[in-house]
Each structure stands twice: as structure tokens, then as C-alpha cells.
Amino acid sequence: MNLAAATNESLAEMSNVLIYSAMAVYTLAFLAHIAEWVLGSRSKVGRTAAALTAPSAGRTEARVRQGGQATAVLDRPKVVTRSASGARDVPDGPGAAGGDEKGDLYGRIAVSLTTLGFLVQAAGVVARALSVQRAPWGNMYEFSITFSTVAVGAYLGFLLAKKNVRWMGLLLVTTVLLDLGVATTWLYTESDQLVPALHSYWLWIHVSTAIFCGAVFYLGAVATLLYLFRDAYENKVADGGTPSGFARSVLERLPAAATLDKFAYRVNAAVFPLWTFTIIAGAIWAGDAWGRYWGWDAKEVWSFITWVAYAAYLHARATAGWKGRKAAYVALIAFACWLFNYYGVNMFVNSLHSYAGV
């Protein structure tokens, strides 16, 4: 074995160690997020329920004395932007920590551990790339570890931009652990070179954009799913119902349904043009590799189906009768199409895109 081969093997082994180390750190982050939810104060959360049942007139009236007479003074009406049809003027919940200092401390620890896990995992992806001297997404294992790295990076990017998305941390870390567990257990593939068709700069362009789009679509799907739960909770409270203990301890801490809906819409709308570019880039690459731009291959078909589904979601958001929950269902169907395009097509359908194996 020559020196270069020994170096590549060492880098591949280092990549495996780093990925397993990242899983260990994410596990600690998972426990810290659990502690944030469990130990965070619930006493301050009840203000959300009170706000739901209070009259929403959009203005307040104060009585002041002027010249010995009581005069009604009206504040400027509050402008409320509703992202979904029928949305209410409801304040966001206090977050997983519930406004408690102890809960907030565990939340900050969880974010710090998530950041450390991200750095370790990113190092593992880079080591994998160096071991094969190519882009680290030539098979499902490499795609999976890169996908979850980008998803965590996008989440941390929102936090760095001062966006209130820490409520997503527990679900995100749980998903990352599941993704890495599946990747290391069932999808692991030894480092190897790619088939000739993949030796192109389009690998960096097409696959990297596909991974980024999937990661952001995932964040949008999480927000959409939580929106459905939170919206059902708000409807129940507004109708005079009594929420369950789970709703009082968990859902009341989340952002308002309108906030979750708006976040999901914005991230999906922002990344949709990039997904369009991904499909176009794939078609150009197919023309270079196989001599045709479109051949109705399974991966191509499901990429287009995913595009149509997200286009339908964006169109539904612009249609009055389809805003809110109906549009949210379309968004979840669209993300399910993306998931099947990745897992289902690669594992259960014969496709030209299965050349790299699992």
C-alpha cells in the first residue's frame, strides 16, 4: 500500500470517528433540549391562553383627567399581519424555557452543544471528501451526513441572524440523530471513486444545491407541522375548550400559529427558485453525461413532482380559499415527495441515479 492510499484510508477512518463523535455530542444536546422543556417554568406560559380568550379590538382605551373631566384617549390601532386566512392576533409563546432562567440556561447549553456537534460533523464530512478527493456526496451515506450537517447549519444560521427558532432545536437534533443512525447503520459505504458519468463540475453545483434545498425544506416542514398543532390548539381555546396537559405544557410555549405559518411560507418561497435551478442544472448535467437533457428517469420524474407540489403550495398561499391549514397540508405533501425522491427512488426504484449504490 503506497503512502497516498494509506493517507486516504486514515482520513476515511477519521471521518467515521468524527461522525460518531458528532452523534455523541448531539445526544448531549438532545438531553439539554429535553431539560429546557421539562425544567422550564410553566407558570408564565398561561399568559398565552389568556391572550387567546381576551377581546382583540386592536386598540386600547385609557381614561385621563383633562380639566377635571374624564376624556377617552384611544391608542393608535395595532397593525396585525395575518399570514393565514382567519389567523388571530395572538402573541408568541415564551419558548421552550417558558421564560425561566434555569430553562433558558439549559437551552443555551443545548445550542452550544448543537454548535459543537455541527463543527465535529462538518469536519467528518470534510475528512470524507479528502479521503476520496472529490465532493462528499457520491452515495446515500455521504448525502445523508452532508444533508443533516447543512440542516443544522441552516438552523444555526437563523439563530445567528437573531431569529427566534430555538423552539425547533429538539425536533432538529432528534431528526439529525435518526438520520446519522440510519446512515451509519444501513447506508454506510466504503470510500470509493465515482463512476465516469459523475466526474463533472456539475456534481458540485447540482448536488450541493439539492442538499441545501432539502435542508431548508425540512425546516419549513417542521414549522408547518407545528403550525397545524398550534393552530388546532388556538382554535380550541378560542371556542372555549379546555386544552390537554400536553397542550398547556408544550404548545403554549411555541410561537403563535400565524408566526409559524409565516416562517414556513418564507423559507419555502425563498428556496423554491433554487430548487428550480437544481432541476435545470441536473438536466444540463444529464445532457453532458448521457446525451439527453430529460429522459423521464425516476429521479427526474420525482424531482419534477416535488417542484409541482411546492409550486402548488405557493399558489395555494396566494388563493384565499386555500390559505392556512389547506396550504399547510400541501406543503407537507410536497416535502414527503422530496423524501421519497431521496429514499424511495434510491432504494426501491430502478434509476440511472442509482449508479453509486446505497
Short mmCIF file of N, CA, C and O in Angstrom, two decimals, residues 42-112:
data_model
loop_
_atom_site.label_atom_id
_atom_site.label_comp_id
_atom_site.label_asym_id
_atom_site.label_seq_id
_atom_site.Cartn_x
_atom_site.Cartn_y
_atom_site.Cartn_z
N ARG A 42 -43.45 26.69 33.82
CA ARG A 42 -44.72 26.67 33.12
C ARG A 42 -45.68 27.73 33.66
O ARG A 42 -46.77 27.91 33.14
N SER A 43 -45.29 28.39 34.73
CA SER A 43 -46.22 29.34 35.36
C SER A 43 -46.45 30.57 34.50
O SER A 43 -47.51 31.18 34.56
N LYS A 44 -45.45 30.95 33.69
CA LYS A 44 -45.58 32.15 32.88
C LYS A 44 -46.24 31.87 31.53
O LYS A 44 -46.54 32.79 30.79
N VAL A 45 -46.46 30.62 31.24
CA VAL A 45 -46.99 30.27 29.93
C VAL A 45 -48.47 30.58 29.82
O VAL A 45 -48.98 30.79 28.74
N GLY A 46 -49.17 30.63 30.94
CA GLY A 46 -50.61 30.83 30.90
C GLY A 46 -51.04 32.14 30.29
O GLY A 46 -52.19 32.29 29.90
N ARG A 47 -50.11 33.09 30.15
CA ARG A 47 -50.49 34.38 29.56
C ARG A 47 -50.91 34.23 28.11
O ARG A 47 -51.70 35.03 27.61
N THR A 48 -50.40 33.21 27.43
CA THR A 48 -50.80 32.98 26.05
C THR A 48 -52.27 32.58 25.97
O THR A 48 -53.02 33.08 25.15
N ALA A 49 -52.68 31.69 26.85
CA ALA A 49 -54.08 31.27 26.87
C ALA A 49 -54.98 32.45 27.21
O ALA A 49 -56.06 32.60 26.65
N ALA A 50 -54.52 33.30 28.13
CA ALA A 50 -55.32 34.47 28.49
C ALA A 50 -55.46 35.41 27.30
O ALA A 50 -56.53 35.99 27.07
N ALA A 51 -54.39 35.54 26.53
CA ALA A 51 -54.43 36.42 25.36
C ALA A 51 -55.37 35.87 24.29
O ALA A 51 -56.00 36.63 23.56
N LEU A 52 -55.46 34.54 24.22
CA LEU A 52 -56.34 33.93 23.22
C LEU A 52 -57.80 34.23 23.51
O LEU A 52 -58.60 34.40 22.59
N THR A 53 -58.17 34.28 24.77
CA THR A 53 -59.57 34.46 25.12
C THR A 53 -59.92 35.92 25.33
O THR A 53 -61.10 36.26 25.44
N ALA A 54 -58.93 36.81 25.38
CA ALA A 54 -59.20 38.23 25.58
C ALA A 54 -59.73 38.84 24.29
O ALA A 54 -59.40 38.39 23.20
N PRO A 55 -60.56 39.90 24.38
CA PRO A 55 -61.05 40.57 23.17
C PRO A 55 -59.90 41.15 22.39
O PRO A 55 -58.97 41.73 22.94
N SER A 56 -59.95 41.03 21.09
CA SER A 56 -58.89 41.53 20.23
C SER A 56 -59.44 42.70 19.42
O SER A 56 -59.82 42.55 18.27
N ALA A 57 -59.52 43.86 20.04
CA ALA A 57 -60.11 45.01 19.38
C ALA A 57 -59.09 45.77 18.55
O ALA A 57 -59.45 46.59 17.73
N GLY A 58 -57.81 45.50 18.78
CA GLY A 58 -56.77 46.19 18.03
C GLY A 58 -56.44 47.56 18.60
O GLY A 58 -55.63 48.29 18.05
N ARG A 59 -57.10 47.97 19.70
CA ARG A 59 -56.78 49.26 20.29
C ARG A 59 -57.16 49.22 21.78
O ARG A 59 -57.96 48.40 22.20
N THR A 60 -56.59 50.06 22.57
CA THR A 60 -56.90 50.14 23.99
C THR A 60 -57.39 51.52 24.33
O THR A 60 -57.09 52.51 23.62
N GLU A 61 -58.18 51.58 25.39
CA GLU A 61 -58.76 52.87 25.79
C GLU A 61 -58.28 53.22 27.19
O GLU A 61 -58.30 52.38 28.08
N ALA A 62 -57.82 54.42 27.36
CA ALA A 62 -57.35 54.88 28.67
C ALA A 62 -58.14 56.09 29.09
O ALA A 62 -58.59 56.89 28.25
N ARG A 63 -58.34 56.23 30.37
CA ARG A 63 -59.06 57.37 30.89
C ARG A 63 -58.05 58.31 31.57
O ARG A 63 -57.29 57.91 32.43
N VAL A 64 -58.04 59.54 31.13
CA VAL A 64 -57.16 60.54 31.73
C VAL A 64 -58.01 61.74 32.13
O VAL A 64 -59.09 61.99 31.57
N ARG A 65 -57.49 62.47 33.05
CA ARG A 65 -58.16 63.67 33.52
C ARG A 65 -57.63 64.88 32.77
O ARG A 65 -56.42 65.12 32.72
N GLN A 66 -58.51 65.63 32.15
CA GLN A 66 -58.12 66.87 31.50
C GLN A 66 -59.13 67.94 31.91
O GLN A 66 -60.31 67.87 31.52
N GLY A 67 -58.68 68.91 32.67
CA GLY A 67 -59.58 69.97 33.09
C GLY A 67 -60.69 69.47 33.98
O GLY A 67 -61.80 70.01 33.95
N GLY A 68 -60.39 68.39 34.76
CA GLY A 68 -61.38 67.89 35.68
C GLY A 68 -62.40 66.99 35.05
O GLY A 68 -63.32 66.53 35.70
N GLN A 69 -62.29 66.73 33.75
CA GLN A 69 -63.22 65.86 33.06
C GLN A 69 -62.50 64.61 32.57
O GLN A 69 -61.33 64.66 32.20
N ALA A 70 -63.22 63.53 32.55
CA ALA A 70 -62.66 62.28 32.05
C ALA A 70 -62.74 62.28 30.54
O ALA A 70 -63.81 62.52 29.97
N THR A 71 -61.65 62.02 29.89
CA THR A 71 -61.60 62.02 28.43
C THR A 71 -61.10 60.68 27.95
O THR A 71 -60.13 60.14 28.47
N ALA A 72 -61.74 60.13 26.95
CA ALA A 72 -61.31 58.84 26.38
C ALA A 72 -60.19 59.07 25.40
O ALA A 72 -60.30 59.88 24.48
N VAL A 73 -59.09 58.41 25.61
CA VAL A 73 -57.93 58.54 24.73
C VAL A 73 -57.69 57.18 24.07
O VAL A 73 -57.52 56.18 24.76
N LEU A 74 -57.68 57.16 22.76
CA LEU A 74 -57.51 55.91 22.02
C LEU A 74 -56.09 55.83 21.50
O LEU A 74 -55.59 56.77 20.87
N ASP A 75 -55.43 54.68 21.79
CA ASP A 75 -54.10 54.45 21.23
C ASP A 75 -54.21 54.19 19.75
O ASP A 75 -55.28 53.83 19.22
N ARG A 76 -53.12 54.34 19.05
CA ARG A 76 -53.11 54.04 17.62
C ARG A 76 -53.42 52.56 17.42
O ARG A 76 -52.83 51.71 18.08
N PRO A 77 -54.33 52.24 16.52
CA PRO A 77 -54.67 50.83 16.29
C PRO A 77 -53.43 50.02 15.93
O PRO A 77 -52.56 50.48 15.18
N LYS A 78 -53.33 48.83 16.48
CA LYS A 78 -52.21 47.96 16.21
C LYS A 78 -52.39 47.26 14.87
O LYS A 78 -53.45 46.68 14.61
N VAL A 79 -51.40 47.36 14.02
CA VAL A 79 -51.47 46.73 12.72
C VAL A 79 -51.03 45.27 12.85
O VAL A 79 -49.92 44.99 13.33
N VAL A 80 -51.87 44.36 12.45
CA VAL A 80 -51.59 42.93 12.58
C VAL A 80 -51.49 42.32 11.19
O VAL A 80 -52.38 42.49 10.36
N THR A 81 -50.42 41.64 10.94
CA THR A 81 -50.24 40.95 9.67
C THR A 81 -50.59 39.48 9.85
O THR A 81 -49.94 38.78 10.62
N ARG A 82 -51.59 39.03 9.15
CA ARG A 82 -52.03 37.64 9.26
C ARG A 82 -51.59 36.88 8.03
O ARG A 82 -51.96 37.22 6.92
N SER A 83 -50.80 35.85 8.24
CA SER A 83 -50.28 35.08 7.12
C SER A 83 -51.24 34.01 6.66
O SER A 83 -51.10 33.49 5.57
N ALA A 84 -52.18 33.62 7.50
CA ALA A 84 -53.13 32.59 7.13
C ALA A 84 -54.55 33.12 7.27
O ALA A 84 -54.82 34.01 8.08
N SER A 85 -55.43 32.60 6.46
CA SER A 85 -56.81 33.03 6.49
C SER A 85 -57.42 32.75 7.86
O SER A 85 -57.35 31.65 8.38
N GLY A 86 -58.03 33.79 8.45
CA GLY A 86 -58.67 33.61 9.75
C GLY A 86 -57.71 33.62 10.93
O GLY A 86 -58.10 33.31 12.04
N ALA A 87 -56.44 33.98 10.70
CA ALA A 87 -55.46 33.98 11.80
C ALA A 87 -55.83 35.03 12.83
O ALA A 87 -56.38 36.08 12.51
N ARG A 88 -55.51 34.76 14.09
CA ARG A 88 -55.85 35.66 15.17
C ARG A 88 -54.63 36.45 15.62
O ARG A 88 -53.50 36.06 15.35
N ASP A 89 -54.92 37.54 16.29
CA ASP A 89 -53.83 38.35 16.86
C ASP A 89 -53.42 37.72 18.18
O ASP A 89 -53.92 38.06 19.24
N VAL A 90 -52.51 36.76 18.11
CA VAL A 90 -52.08 36.00 19.28
C VAL A 90 -50.58 36.19 19.47
O VAL A 90 -49.81 36.05 18.52
N PRO A 91 -50.13 36.52 20.67
CA PRO A 91 -48.68 36.68 20.89
C PRO A 91 -47.97 35.34 20.86
O PRO A 91 -48.55 34.30 21.13
N ASP A 92 -46.71 35.40 20.53
CA ASP A 92 -45.90 34.19 20.54
C ASP A 92 -45.72 33.69 21.97
O ASP A 92 -45.71 34.46 22.93
N GLY A 93 -45.56 32.37 22.11
CA GLY A 93 -45.29 31.80 23.42
C GLY A 93 -43.89 32.15 23.89
O GLY A 93 -43.06 32.66 23.11
N PRO A 94 -43.60 31.90 25.15
CA PRO A 94 -42.31 32.28 25.72
C PRO A 94 -41.14 31.38 25.33
O PRO A 94 -40.02 31.60 25.78
N GLY A 95 -41.38 30.37 24.53
CA GLY A 95 -40.31 29.47 24.13
C GLY A 95 -40.21 28.27 25.05
O GLY A 95 -40.91 28.17 26.05
N ALA A 96 -39.31 27.35 24.68
CA ALA A 96 -39.18 26.11 25.45
C ALA A 96 -38.82 26.37 26.90
O ALA A 96 -39.24 25.64 27.80
N ALA A 97 -38.04 27.43 27.17
CA ALA A 97 -37.63 27.73 28.54
C ALA A 97 -38.77 28.28 29.37
O ALA A 97 -38.67 28.33 30.60
N GLY A 98 -39.87 28.70 28.73
CA GLY A 98 -41.00 29.23 29.47
C GLY A 98 -40.70 30.52 30.20
O GLY A 98 -41.37 30.87 31.17
N GLY A 99 -39.68 31.25 29.77
CA GLY A 99 -39.32 32.49 30.45
C GLY A 99 -38.57 32.28 31.74
O GLY A 99 -38.34 33.22 32.50
N ASP A 100 -38.15 31.05 32.02
CA ASP A 100 -37.47 30.72 33.27
C ASP A 100 -35.96 30.76 33.07
O ASP A 100 -35.45 30.29 32.04
N GLU A 101 -35.22 31.29 34.02
CA GLU A 101 -33.77 31.41 33.89
C GLU A 101 -33.09 30.04 33.82
O GLU A 101 -32.16 29.84 33.04
N LYS A 102 -33.57 29.10 34.63
CA LYS A 102 -32.97 27.77 34.61
C LYS A 102 -33.22 27.10 33.26
O LYS A 102 -32.32 26.50 32.66
N GLY A 103 -34.46 27.20 32.77
CA GLY A 103 -34.76 26.62 31.46
C GLY A 103 -33.97 27.27 30.35
O GLY A 103 -33.48 26.60 29.45
N ASP A 104 -33.80 28.60 30.44
CA ASP A 104 -33.03 29.30 29.42
C ASP A 104 -31.58 28.87 29.44
O ASP A 104 -30.93 28.75 28.39
N LEU A 105 -31.03 28.60 30.63
CA LEU A 105 -29.65 28.13 30.75
C LEU A 105 -29.48 26.81 30.02
O LEU A 105 -28.51 26.63 29.26
N TYR A 106 -30.41 25.86 30.25
CA TYR A 106 -30.32 24.58 29.56
C TYR A 106 -30.49 24.76 28.05
O TYR A 106 -29.87 24.05 27.25
N GLY A 107 -31.32 25.71 27.65
CA GLY A 107 -31.48 25.98 26.23
C GLY A 107 -30.20 26.49 25.59
O GLY A 107 -29.83 26.09 24.48
N ARG A 108 -29.51 27.37 26.30
CA ARG A 108 -28.24 27.89 25.78
C ARG A 108 -27.19 26.78 25.72
O ARG A 108 -26.38 26.73 24.78
N ILE A 109 -27.19 25.92 26.72
CA ILE A 109 -26.27 24.78 26.69
C ILE A 109 -26.58 23.89 25.49
O ILE A 109 -25.67 23.41 24.80
N ALA A 110 -27.87 23.67 25.23
CA ALA A 110 -28.27 22.83 24.10
C ALA A 110 -27.80 23.42 22.78
O ALA A 110 -27.29 22.70 21.91
N VAL A 111 -27.94 24.74 22.63
CA VAL A 111 -27.49 25.39 21.39
C VAL A 111 -25.96 25.30 21.27
O VAL A 111 -25.43 25.05 20.17
N SER A 112 -25.25 25.47 22.37
CA SER A 112 -23.79 25.37 22.35
C SER A 112 -23.35 23.95 21.95
O SER A 112 -22.43 23.78 21.13
#
